[in-house]
Structures are given as structure tokens and as C-alpha cells.
């Protein structure tokens, strides 16, 4: 049996995040085994959602679902997935050979491949169009690198960790997202810190400087890196969005928004927007 889901336009808005959380639940809970994601009427899919959409193949397989992606050839949505490297992944290609130079190509992260991981993080910084002193670049590299290692070390991921992104020249922004298929940040905090926390409070706990579930195991304060990333986004006038379990969090310099949502996703999606900035970023360590 097959079931078709029509994908609407996906803007970088709360509405689209909620739509995708509902879609994942419907796909995994329906009785049908052949699932068609129909993008024929989707005229735009924001780069921030590519990792989430690609991971549907892995999660679907774990739930005995065959995922079929249907596009109109020549459509803007098809062209973007082609240029982002997602098309190659769906076609089981070993490398994203069709990804263009502005892409952080869709990748199932291999943390054991240290050289590839470091090159990927370097490309995130290089594409971001910001000026960094040497020490600022080292710190930003460390923050981004920790996103990948924490996704594996903290998340208890089951089906992999995935990343994708793109430099968007029209709006002069770099957007990338990392999706781990693990326990989720709120659930992890509830399990290891305080089982009585609700999802919103648990995620807010994880965003505070120095808070980490690992500090309870090792006795040494270790941040998740989210607070440092939030501080960078604040300086850059960028954006940080997190979708984890049943919590949606959206942050920029002018606004912070968090709410529990009706549909719980598997794991955590972290989305970062970096704006082009001609000012020089300098990092000074606090004493």
C-alpha cells in the first residue's frame, strides 16, 4: 500500500517547522509502507530544511517505510536538491558530485573521518562571508566542530547525524542545519538532570552557559556549545532555530521564542543562519 503526502512551500518560518514535525509523525504512524513525498506543488524549499527532508529516508527505513521523493523535473525545488547534494544521496551516490560551489553538501556525518569533518567545518566558515581574526576563527571552528561531536556524544543517535547548507547570495546569508536522530535535547536533560522539567525548561537549561549532561558524569563543566553559538548569532544578527522532541525554539538578537508543539520529532534539528558582515570579529578569552 502507498500513501501520498503533498509538500507545501517551505519557508524559514514557524509554520513550516510545525508542518514538518507533523509530516514526520504522519509518515511514521501511518499503516502504509510505500510513502510518496510529492514536491510537485512545492515551489520553494528553504535550505534550512534539507537535512530534515533527507533524513526521512533513514528514519523511514528504520520503520519499514520505502520513501519515494517525487519532483517536477526542472522545478526550482528539484534544482535546489540537485545543487545541494541531496539528489545524489537519494540516488545512493557515494559523493555529492552535483553539489555546486555554494553548497555545504548533504552529508551523513562520519565523525571517524577527521579530515573530511575538519574540511566541512572550514567550508562553513569560508562560505559565511564574515571577517575573523585568527583567534576568532579558531573559536568559531571549535563551536561548529562541537555541534557535530555533541550530536554523536550527547544525542544517543540511532540512525545517524546529517548536515546540509547553502550560501544564499540574494540575501547574503549562509544557512546550514544539523539533524541528529537521537533522544532529543529536552528528553536527555529530563533523563539526566530533572525528570520533572517540562520540555521548554529542559531546552532552556541546555542553552545556559556551562550546562551539560556530561558534567554530571565526569564532574567537569562542559557546555553543549549552544550558548556560545547563541552568543555568536547575537553578534552577527543571525538566527538560531532548534526543533527537538516536542519543543520549537527560535532566537535572534531582537526576539526569543520557545513553545511546546503538538507533534514530537525524533532527535534534534539545529538550524543556523549567518549574515554577511564586513566588520572584523575578534575573540578575547575571559579571565
PDB file of C-alpha atoms in Angstrom:
ATOM      1  CA  UNK A   1       0.000   0.000   0.000  1.00  0.00           C
ATOM      2  CA  UNK A   2       1.147   3.520  -0.665  1.00  0.00           C
ATOM      3  CA  UNK A   3       0.333   6.906   0.794  1.00  0.00           C
ATOM      4  CA  UNK A   4       0.991  10.284  -0.781  1.00  0.00           C
ATOM      5  CA  UNK A   5       1.903  13.421   1.145  1.00  0.00           C
ATOM      6  CA  UNK A   6       1.862  16.716  -0.716  1.00  0.00           C
ATOM      7  CA  UNK A   7       4.645  19.036   0.437  1.00  0.00           C
ATOM      8  CA  UNK A   8       3.748  22.703   0.693  1.00  0.00           C
ATOM      9  CA  UNK A   9       6.146  25.610   0.173  1.00  0.00           C
ATOM     10  CA  UNK A  10       8.725  25.545   2.940  1.00  0.00           C
ATOM     11  CA  UNK A  11       9.766  28.980   4.156  1.00  0.00           C
ATOM     12  CA  UNK A  12      12.056  29.501   7.143  1.00  0.00           C
ATOM     13  CA  UNK A  13       9.055  30.123   9.386  1.00  0.00           C
ATOM     14  CA  UNK A  14       7.430  28.571  12.443  1.00  0.00           C
ATOM     15  CA  UNK A  15       4.602  27.302  10.225  1.00  0.00           C
ATOM     16  CA  UNK A  16       6.973  25.186   8.110  1.00  0.00           C
ATOM     17  CA  UNK A  17       8.781  23.733  11.130  1.00  0.00           C
ATOM     18  CA  UNK A  18       5.426  22.683  12.571  1.00  0.00           C
ATOM     19  CA  UNK A  19       4.328  21.272   9.209  1.00  0.00           C
ATOM     20  CA  UNK A  20       7.432  19.076   9.007  1.00  0.00           C
ATOM     21  CA  UNK A  21       7.097  17.835  12.582  1.00  0.00           C
ATOM     22  CA  UNK A  22       3.528  16.791  11.791  1.00  0.00           C
ATOM     23  CA  UNK A  23       4.633  15.226   8.494  1.00  0.00           C
ATOM     24  CA  UNK A  24       7.246  13.047  10.201  1.00  0.00           C
ATOM     25  CA  UNK A  25       4.650  11.786  12.660  1.00  0.00           C
ATOM     26  CA  UNK A  26       2.122  11.042   9.947  1.00  0.00           C
ATOM     27  CA  UNK A  27       4.684   9.176   7.860  1.00  0.00           C
ATOM     28  CA  UNK A  28       5.923   7.005  10.709  1.00  0.00           C
ATOM     29  CA  UNK A  29       2.497   6.268  12.173  1.00  0.00           C
ATOM     30  CA  UNK A  30       0.529   5.508   9.012  1.00  0.00           C
ATOM     31  CA  UNK A  31      -0.245   1.913   8.045  1.00  0.00           C
ATOM     32  CA  UNK A  32       1.102   2.208   4.506  1.00  0.00           C
ATOM     33  CA  UNK A  33       4.657   1.106   3.723  1.00  0.00           C
ATOM     34  CA  UNK A  34       5.305   2.997   0.452  1.00  0.00           C
ATOM     35  CA  UNK A  35       5.431   6.702   1.189  1.00  0.00           C
ATOM     36  CA  UNK A  36       5.452   9.323  -1.565  1.00  0.00           C
ATOM     37  CA  UNK A  37       6.652  12.811  -0.684  1.00  0.00           C
ATOM     38  CA  UNK A  38       5.224  14.827  -3.547  1.00  0.00           C
ATOM     39  CA  UNK A  39       7.052  18.121  -4.188  1.00  0.00           C
ATOM     40  CA  UNK A  40       5.276  18.833  -7.490  1.00  0.00           C
ATOM     41  CA  UNK A  41       3.354  21.765  -5.993  1.00  0.00           C
ATOM     42  CA  UNK A  42       6.225  22.944  -3.792  1.00  0.00           C
ATOM     43  CA  UNK A  43       7.729  25.996  -5.476  1.00  0.00           C
ATOM     44  CA  UNK A  44      10.256  26.748  -2.752  1.00  0.00           C
ATOM     45  CA  UNK A  45      12.063  24.735  -0.103  1.00  0.00           C
ATOM     46  CA  UNK A  46      14.341  26.728   2.180  1.00  0.00           C
ATOM     47  CA  UNK A  47      17.884  25.427   2.568  1.00  0.00           C
ATOM     48  CA  UNK A  48      17.409  25.090   6.315  1.00  0.00           C
ATOM     49  CA  UNK A  49      15.123  22.055   5.835  1.00  0.00           C
ATOM     50  CA  UNK A  50      17.269  19.940   3.503  1.00  0.00           C
ATOM     51  CA  UNK A  51      18.906  17.859   6.218  1.00  0.00           C
ATOM     52  CA  UNK A  52      15.499  17.132   7.796  1.00  0.00           C
ATOM     53  CA  UNK A  53      13.964  16.052   4.476  1.00  0.00           C
ATOM     54  CA  UNK A  54      16.940  13.872   3.603  1.00  0.00           C
ATOM     55  CA  UNK A  55      16.914  12.097   6.950  1.00  0.00           C
ATOM     56  CA  UNK A  56      13.357  10.934   6.243  1.00  0.00           C
ATOM     57  CA  UNK A  57      14.896   8.154   4.116  1.00  0.00           C
ATOM     58  CA  UNK A  58      16.917   6.809   7.051  1.00  0.00           C
ATOM     59  CA  UNK A  59      14.116   7.090   9.593  1.00  0.00           C
ATOM     60  CA  UNK A  60      11.588   5.679   7.145  1.00  0.00           C
ATOM     61  CA  UNK A  61      13.795   2.665   6.506  1.00  0.00           C
ATOM     62  CA  UNK A  62      14.033   2.014  10.243  1.00  0.00           C
ATOM     63  CA  UNK A  63      10.228   1.998  10.359  1.00  0.00           C
ATOM     64  CA  UNK A  64       9.962  -0.291   7.299  1.00  0.00           C
ATOM     65  CA  UNK A  65       8.835   2.559   5.062  1.00  0.00           C
ATOM     66  CA  UNK A  66      10.004   2.970   1.498  1.00  0.00           C
ATOM     67  CA  UNK A  67      10.407   6.706   0.899  1.00  0.00           C
ATOM     68  CA  UNK A  68       9.783   7.993  -2.635  1.00  0.00           C
ATOM     69  CA  UNK A  69      10.555  11.621  -3.484  1.00  0.00           C
ATOM     70  CA  UNK A  70       8.521  12.961  -6.409  1.00  0.00           C
ATOM     71  CA  UNK A  71       9.617  16.156  -8.178  1.00  0.00           C
ATOM     72  CA  UNK A  72       8.782  18.082 -11.293  1.00  0.00           C
ATOM     73  CA  UNK A  73      11.991  17.955 -13.320  1.00  0.00           C
ATOM     74  CA  UNK A  74      13.246  21.467 -13.919  1.00  0.00           C
ATOM     75  CA  UNK A  75      11.364  22.914 -10.948  1.00  0.00           C
ATOM     76  CA  UNK A  76      13.207  25.228  -8.557  1.00  0.00           C
ATOM     77  CA  UNK A  77      12.815  22.701  -5.754  1.00  0.00           C
ATOM     78  CA  UNK A  78      14.335  19.896  -7.823  1.00  0.00           C
ATOM     79  CA  UNK A  79      17.186  22.140  -8.927  1.00  0.00           C
ATOM     80  CA  UNK A  80      17.965  23.080  -5.330  1.00  0.00           C
ATOM     81  CA  UNK A  81      18.033  19.468  -4.117  1.00  0.00           C
ATOM     82  CA  UNK A  82      20.244  18.681  -7.123  1.00  0.00           C
ATOM     83  CA  UNK A  83      22.663  21.501  -6.320  1.00  0.00           C
ATOM     84  CA  UNK A  84      22.687  20.736  -2.585  1.00  0.00           C
ATOM     85  CA  UNK A  85      23.843  17.147  -2.986  1.00  0.00           C
ATOM     86  CA  UNK A  86      20.616  15.678  -1.607  1.00  0.00           C
ATOM     87  CA  UNK A  87      19.675  14.278  -5.022  1.00  0.00           C
ATOM     88  CA  UNK A  88      22.950  12.338  -5.175  1.00  0.00           C
ATOM     89  CA  UNK A  89      22.341  10.956  -1.691  1.00  0.00           C
ATOM     90  CA  UNK A  90      18.825   9.818  -2.597  1.00  0.00           C
ATOM     91  CA  UNK A  91      20.277   8.153  -5.684  1.00  0.00           C
ATOM     92  CA  UNK A  92      22.769   6.320  -3.413  1.00  0.00           C
ATOM     93  CA  UNK A  93      25.781   8.107  -4.878  1.00  0.00           C
ATOM     94  CA  UNK A  94      28.867   7.958  -2.666  1.00  0.00           C
ATOM     95  CA  UNK A  95      29.753  11.604  -3.292  1.00  0.00           C
ATOM     96  CA  UNK A  96      27.672  14.727  -3.848  1.00  0.00           C
ATOM     97  CA  UNK A  97      29.099  15.266  -7.321  1.00  0.00           C
ATOM     98  CA  UNK A  98      26.334  17.620  -8.458  1.00  0.00           C
ATOM     99  CA  UNK A  99      26.501  19.987  -5.469  1.00  0.00           C
ATOM    100  CA  UNK A 100      27.541  23.474  -6.526  1.00  0.00           C
ATOM    101  CA  UNK A 101      30.286  25.637  -5.024  1.00  0.00           C
ATOM    102  CA  UNK A 102      27.846  27.453  -2.715  1.00  0.00           C
ATOM    103  CA  UNK A 103      26.648  24.223  -1.118  1.00  0.00           C
ATOM    104  CA  UNK A 104      27.514  22.607   2.157  1.00  0.00           C
ATOM    105  CA  UNK A 105      26.603  19.336   0.517  1.00  0.00           C
ATOM    106  CA  UNK A 106      24.199  16.901   2.152  1.00  0.00           C
ATOM    107  CA  UNK A 107      26.287  14.528   4.232  1.00  0.00           C
ATOM    108  CA  UNK A 108      25.733  11.677   6.636  1.00  0.00           C
ATOM    109  CA  UNK A 109      28.423  12.706   9.061  1.00  0.00           C
ATOM    110  CA  UNK A 110      31.341  10.333   9.512  1.00  0.00           C
ATOM    111  CA  UNK A 111      32.991  11.506  12.719  1.00  0.00           C
ATOM    112  CA  UNK A 112      35.779   8.976  12.306  1.00  0.00           C
ATOM    113  CA  UNK A 113      36.808  10.745   9.078  1.00  0.00           C
ATOM    114  CA  UNK A 114      38.594  13.583  10.870  1.00  0.00           C
ATOM    115  CA  UNK A 115      39.987  15.206   7.736  1.00  0.00           C
ATOM    116  CA  UNK A 116      36.619  15.351   5.973  1.00  0.00           C
ATOM    117  CA  UNK A 117      34.911  16.694   9.078  1.00  0.00           C
ATOM    118  CA  UNK A 118      37.508  19.432   9.546  1.00  0.00           C
ATOM    119  CA  UNK A 119      37.265  20.389   5.872  1.00  0.00           C
ATOM    120  CA  UNK A 120      33.469  20.574   6.169  1.00  0.00           C
ATOM    121  CA  UNK A 121      33.664  22.864   9.200  1.00  0.00           C
ATOM    122  CA  UNK A 122      36.249  25.004   7.402  1.00  0.00           C
ATOM    123  CA  UNK A 123      33.859  25.356   4.476  1.00  0.00           C
ATOM    124  CA  UNK A 124      31.067  26.502   6.791  1.00  0.00           C
ATOM    125  CA  UNK A 125      33.308  29.349   7.953  1.00  0.00           C
ATOM    126  CA  UNK A 126      34.662  30.123   4.472  1.00  0.00           C
ATOM    127  CA  UNK A 127      31.184  30.379   2.958  1.00  0.00           C
ATOM    128  CA  UNK A 128      29.854  32.558   5.765  1.00  0.00           C
ATOM    129  CA  UNK A 129      31.316  35.795   4.368  1.00  0.00           C
ATOM    130  CA  UNK A 130      32.483  37.208   7.703  1.00  0.00           C
ATOM    131  CA  UNK A 131      35.890  38.575   8.640  1.00  0.00           C
ATOM    132  CA  UNK A 132      37.586  36.790  11.505  1.00  0.00           C
ATOM    133  CA  UNK A 133      40.818  37.278  13.397  1.00  0.00           C
ATOM    134  CA  UNK A 134      42.867  34.094  13.790  1.00  0.00           C
ATOM    135  CA  UNK A 135      41.685  33.504  17.348  1.00  0.00           C
ATOM    136  CA  UNK A 136      38.064  34.250  16.425  1.00  0.00           C
ATOM    137  CA  UNK A 137      38.241  31.714  13.596  1.00  0.00           C
ATOM    138  CA  UNK A 138      39.699  29.113  15.939  1.00  0.00           C
ATOM    139  CA  UNK A 139      36.889  29.677  18.448  1.00  0.00           C
ATOM    140  CA  UNK A 140      34.155  29.582  15.809  1.00  0.00           C
ATOM    141  CA  UNK A 141      35.686  26.424  14.343  1.00  0.00           C
ATOM    142  CA  UNK A 142      35.610  24.867  17.817  1.00  0.00           C
ATOM    143  CA  UNK A 143      31.940  25.838  18.309  1.00  0.00           C
ATOM    144  CA  UNK A 144      30.847  24.388  14.973  1.00  0.00           C
ATOM    145  CA  UNK A 145      33.006  21.295  15.428  1.00  0.00           C
ATOM    146  CA  UNK A 146      31.367  20.686  18.810  1.00  0.00           C
ATOM    147  CA  UNK A 147      27.943  20.704  17.164  1.00  0.00           C
ATOM    148  CA  UNK A 148      28.992  17.602  15.248  1.00  0.00           C
ATOM    149  CA  UNK A 149      30.732  15.774  18.096  1.00  0.00           C
ATOM    150  CA  UNK A 150      27.972  16.597  20.583  1.00  0.00           C
ATOM    151  CA  UNK A 151      25.387  15.321  18.129  1.00  0.00           C
ATOM    152  CA  UNK A 152      27.027  11.927  18.477  1.00  0.00           C
ATOM    153  CA  UNK A 153      28.305  12.001  22.061  1.00  0.00           C
ATOM    154  CA  UNK A 154      25.230  13.526  23.708  1.00  0.00           C
ATOM    155  CA  UNK A 155      22.316  12.601  21.484  1.00  0.00           C
ATOM    156  CA  UNK A 156      22.449   8.783  21.590  1.00  0.00           C
ATOM    157  CA  UNK A 157      21.632   8.967  17.884  1.00  0.00           C
ATOM    158  CA  UNK A 158      20.170   5.842  16.317  1.00  0.00           C
ATOM    159  CA  UNK A 159      20.122   6.413  12.568  1.00  0.00           C
ATOM    160  CA  UNK A 160      22.962   8.885  12.016  1.00  0.00           C
ATOM    161  CA  UNK A 161      23.812  12.573  12.075  1.00  0.00           C
ATOM    162  CA  UNK A 162      23.198  14.631   8.932  1.00  0.00           C
ATOM    163  CA  UNK A 163      24.117  18.108   7.762  1.00  0.00           C
ATOM    164  CA  UNK A 164      23.417  20.325   4.778  1.00  0.00           C
ATOM    165  CA  UNK A 165      23.527  24.030   3.964  1.00  0.00           C
ATOM    166  CA  UNK A 166      23.913  26.731   1.351  1.00  0.00           C
ATOM    167  CA  UNK A 167      25.254  30.231   0.827  1.00  0.00           C
ATOM    168  CA  UNK A 168      22.295  32.290  -0.389  1.00  0.00           C
ATOM    169  CA  UNK A 169      23.748  35.140  -2.469  1.00  0.00           C
ATOM    170  CA  UNK A 170      20.492  37.076  -2.948  1.00  0.00           C
ATOM    171  CA  UNK A 171      20.019  37.601   0.779  1.00  0.00           C
ATOM    172  CA  UNK A 172      23.745  37.279   1.631  1.00  0.00           C
ATOM    173  CA  UNK A 173      23.238  34.605   4.261  1.00  0.00           C
ATOM    174  CA  UNK A 174      24.751  31.223   4.967  1.00  0.00           C
ATOM    175  CA  UNK A 175      22.211  28.723   6.246  1.00  0.00           C
ATOM    176  CA  UNK A 176      23.033  25.256   7.493  1.00  0.00           C
ATOM    177  CA  UNK A 177      21.279  22.662   9.606  1.00  0.00           C
ATOM    178  CA  UNK A 178      22.436  19.633  11.564  1.00  0.00           C
ATOM    179  CA  UNK A 179      19.980  16.850  12.336  1.00  0.00           C
ATOM    180  CA  UNK A 180      20.766  14.045  14.750  1.00  0.00           C
ATOM    181  CA  UNK A 181      18.372  11.138  15.101  1.00  0.00           C
ATOM    182  CA  UNK A 182      18.848  10.707  18.820  1.00  0.00           C
ATOM    183  CA  UNK A 183      16.963  11.055  22.064  1.00  0.00           C
ATOM    184  CA  UNK A 184      16.458  14.829  21.739  1.00  0.00           C
ATOM    185  CA  UNK A 185      17.815  17.599  23.969  1.00  0.00           C
ATOM    186  CA  UNK A 186      14.749  18.026  26.241  1.00  0.00           C
ATOM    187  CA  UNK A 187      14.426  14.263  26.797  1.00  0.00           C
ATOM    188  CA  UNK A 188      18.144  13.922  27.543  1.00  0.00           C
ATOM    189  CA  UNK A 189      18.047  16.742  30.103  1.00  0.00           C
ATOM    190  CA  UNK A 190      14.913  15.309  31.700  1.00  0.00           C
ATOM    191  CA  UNK A 191      16.549  11.876  31.958  1.00  0.00           C
ATOM    192  CA  UNK A 192      19.842  13.065  33.422  1.00  0.00           C
ATOM    193  CA  UNK A 193      19.107  16.336  35.212  1.00  0.00           C
ATOM    194  CA  UNK A 194      15.493  16.671  36.322  1.00  0.00           C
ATOM    195  CA  UNK A 195      12.665  14.398  35.239  1.00  0.00           C
ATOM    196  CA  UNK A 196      10.095  16.953  36.404  1.00  0.00           C
ATOM    197  CA  UNK A 197      11.178  19.626  33.911  1.00  0.00           C
ATOM    198  CA  UNK A 198       8.827  20.243  31.018  1.00  0.00           C
ATOM    199  CA  UNK A 199      10.272  20.306  27.510  1.00  0.00           C
ATOM    200  CA  UNK A 200      10.632  24.083  27.330  1.00  0.00           C
ATOM    201  CA  UNK A 201      12.510  24.326  30.622  1.00  0.00           C
ATOM    202  CA  UNK A 202      14.748  21.405  29.699  1.00  0.00           C
ATOM    203  CA  UNK A 203      15.817  23.010  26.433  1.00  0.00           C
ATOM    204  CA  UNK A 204      16.365  26.372  28.132  1.00  0.00           C
ATOM    205  CA  UNK A 205      18.560  24.599  30.702  1.00  0.00           C
ATOM    206  CA  UNK A 206      20.722  23.208  27.887  1.00  0.00           C
ATOM    207  CA  UNK A 207      21.125  26.691  26.386  1.00  0.00           C
ATOM    208  CA  UNK A 208      22.683  28.140  29.519  1.00  0.00           C
ATOM    209  CA  UNK A 209      26.459  28.611  29.621  1.00  0.00           C
ATOM    210  CA  UNK A 210      28.297  25.663  31.149  1.00  0.00           C
ATOM    211  CA  UNK A 211      25.263  23.392  31.391  1.00  0.00           C
ATOM    212  CA  UNK A 212      25.836  19.901  30.094  1.00  0.00           C
ATOM    213  CA  UNK A 213      24.508  16.473  30.960  1.00  0.00           C
ATOM    214  CA  UNK A 214      28.113  15.292  30.714  1.00  0.00           C
ATOM    215  CA  UNK A 215      29.169  17.355  33.716  1.00  0.00           C
ATOM    216  CA  UNK A 216      27.021  15.046  35.834  1.00  0.00           C
ATOM    217  CA  UNK A 217      29.037  12.057  34.606  1.00  0.00           C
ATOM    218  CA  UNK A 218      32.543  13.498  34.549  1.00  0.00           C
ATOM    219  CA  UNK A 219      32.403  16.152  37.258  1.00  0.00           C
ATOM    220  CA  UNK A 220      33.840  18.764  34.879  1.00  0.00           C
ATOM    221  CA  UNK A 221      31.715  21.610  33.441  1.00  0.00           C
ATOM    222  CA  UNK A 222      31.289  21.067  29.705  1.00  0.00           C
ATOM    223  CA  UNK A 223      28.911  23.178  27.660  1.00  0.00           C
ATOM    224  CA  UNK A 224      26.905  21.802  24.759  1.00  0.00           C
ATOM    225  CA  UNK A 225      28.252  24.668  22.680  1.00  0.00           C
ATOM    226  CA  UNK A 226      24.753  26.049  22.173  1.00  0.00           C
ATOM    227  CA  UNK A 227      25.265  29.057  24.448  1.00  0.00           C
ATOM    228  CA  UNK A 228      28.450  30.043  22.586  1.00  0.00           C
ATOM    229  CA  UNK A 229      26.653  29.615  19.286  1.00  0.00           C
ATOM    230  CA  UNK A 230      23.765  31.717  20.551  1.00  0.00           C
ATOM    231  CA  UNK A 231      26.216  34.466  21.542  1.00  0.00           C
ATOM    232  CA  UNK A 232      27.790  34.408  18.083  1.00  0.00           C
ATOM    233  CA  UNK A 233      24.364  34.594  16.406  1.00  0.00           C
ATOM    234  CA  UNK A 234      23.574  37.592  18.604  1.00  0.00           C
ATOM    235  CA  UNK A 235      26.710  39.454  17.495  1.00  0.00           C
ATOM    236  CA  UNK A 236      26.189  38.521  13.856  1.00  0.00           C
ATOM    237  CA  UNK A 237      22.483  39.446  13.755  1.00  0.00           C
ATOM    238  CA  UNK A 238      21.895  35.877  12.609  1.00  0.00           C
ATOM    239  CA  UNK A 239      19.441  33.263  13.759  1.00  0.00           C
ATOM    240  CA  UNK A 240      19.394  30.020  15.730  1.00  0.00           C
ATOM    241  CA  UNK A 241      16.434  27.658  15.475  1.00  0.00           C
ATOM    242  CA  UNK A 242      16.091  24.344  17.288  1.00  0.00           C
ATOM    243  CA  UNK A 243      13.419  21.701  16.845  1.00  0.00           C
ATOM    244  CA  UNK A 244      13.840  18.902  19.386  1.00  0.00           C
ATOM    245  CA  UNK A 245      11.301  16.406  20.710  1.00  0.00           C
ATOM    246  CA  UNK A 246       8.143  18.496  21.155  1.00  0.00           C
ATOM    247  CA  UNK A 247       9.879  21.869  21.578  1.00  0.00           C
ATOM    248  CA  UNK A 248      10.420  24.604  18.987  1.00  0.00           C
ATOM    249  CA  UNK A 249      12.952  27.345  19.786  1.00  0.00           C
ATOM    250  CA  UNK A 250      13.757  30.384  17.637  1.00  0.00           C
ATOM    251  CA  UNK A 251      16.306  33.044  18.553  1.00  0.00           C
ATOM    252  CA  UNK A 252      17.696  36.218  17.064  1.00  0.00           C
ATOM    253  CA  UNK A 253      19.018  39.444  18.547  1.00  0.00           C
ATOM    254  CA  UNK A 254      15.567  41.021  18.707  1.00  0.00           C
ATOM    255  CA  UNK A 255      13.426  38.080  19.706  1.00  0.00           C
ATOM    256  CA  UNK A 256      13.484  34.780  21.580  1.00  0.00           C
ATOM    257  CA  UNK A 257      10.589  32.374  21.157  1.00  0.00           C
ATOM    258  CA  UNK A 258      10.002  28.926  22.619  1.00  0.00           C
ATOM    259  CA  UNK A 259       6.929  26.727  22.672  1.00  0.00           C
ATOM    260  CA  UNK A 260       5.881  23.123  23.003  1.00  0.00           C
ATOM    261  CA  UNK A 261       4.362  21.742  19.816  1.00  0.00           C
ATOM    262  CA  UNK A 262       1.715  19.051  19.197  1.00  0.00           C
ATOM    263  CA  UNK A 263       3.959  16.620  17.305  1.00  0.00           C
ATOM    264  CA  UNK A 264       7.216  15.230  18.664  1.00  0.00           C
ATOM    265  CA  UNK A 265      10.066  14.606  16.236  1.00  0.00           C
ATOM    266  CA  UNK A 266      12.861  12.082  16.526  1.00  0.00           C
ATOM    267  CA  UNK A 267      16.051  13.747  17.726  1.00  0.00           C
ATOM    268  CA  UNK A 268      17.161  17.324  17.227  1.00  0.00           C
ATOM    269  CA  UNK A 269      17.332  19.718  14.284  1.00  0.00           C
ATOM    270  CA  UNK A 270      19.665  22.691  14.816  1.00  0.00           C
ATOM    271  CA  UNK A 271      19.484  25.451  12.198  1.00  0.00           C
ATOM    272  CA  UNK A 272      21.937  28.347  11.945  1.00  0.00           C
ATOM    273  CA  UNK A 273      21.727  31.484   9.813  1.00  0.00           C
ATOM    274  CA  UNK A 274      24.904  33.584   9.457  1.00  0.00           C
ATOM    275  CA  UNK A 275      24.640  37.013   7.841  1.00  0.00           C
ATOM    276  CA  UNK A 276      27.400  38.512   5.727  1.00  0.00           C
ATOM    277  CA  UNK A 277      29.336  41.038   7.811  1.00  0.00           C
ATOM    278  CA  UNK A 278      32.281  43.217   6.765  1.00  0.00           C
ATOM    279  CA  UNK A 279      33.225  44.008  10.369  1.00  0.00           C
ATOM    280  CA  UNK A 280      36.145  42.188  11.969  1.00  0.00           C
ATOM    281  CA  UNK A 281      35.333  39.565  14.600  1.00  0.00           C
ATOM    282  CA  UNK A 282      37.891  39.270  17.406  1.00  0.00           C
ATOM    283  CA  UNK A 283      37.719  36.726  20.208  1.00  0.00           C
ATOM    284  CA  UNK A 284      39.028  37.579  23.640  1.00  0.00           C
ATOM    285  CA  UNK A 285      39.112  34.933  26.322  1.00  0.00           C
ATOM    286  CA  UNK A 286      37.627  35.938  29.662  1.00  0.00           C
ATOM    287  CA  UNK A 287      39.998  35.738  32.614  1.00  0.00           C
TER     288      UNK A 287
END
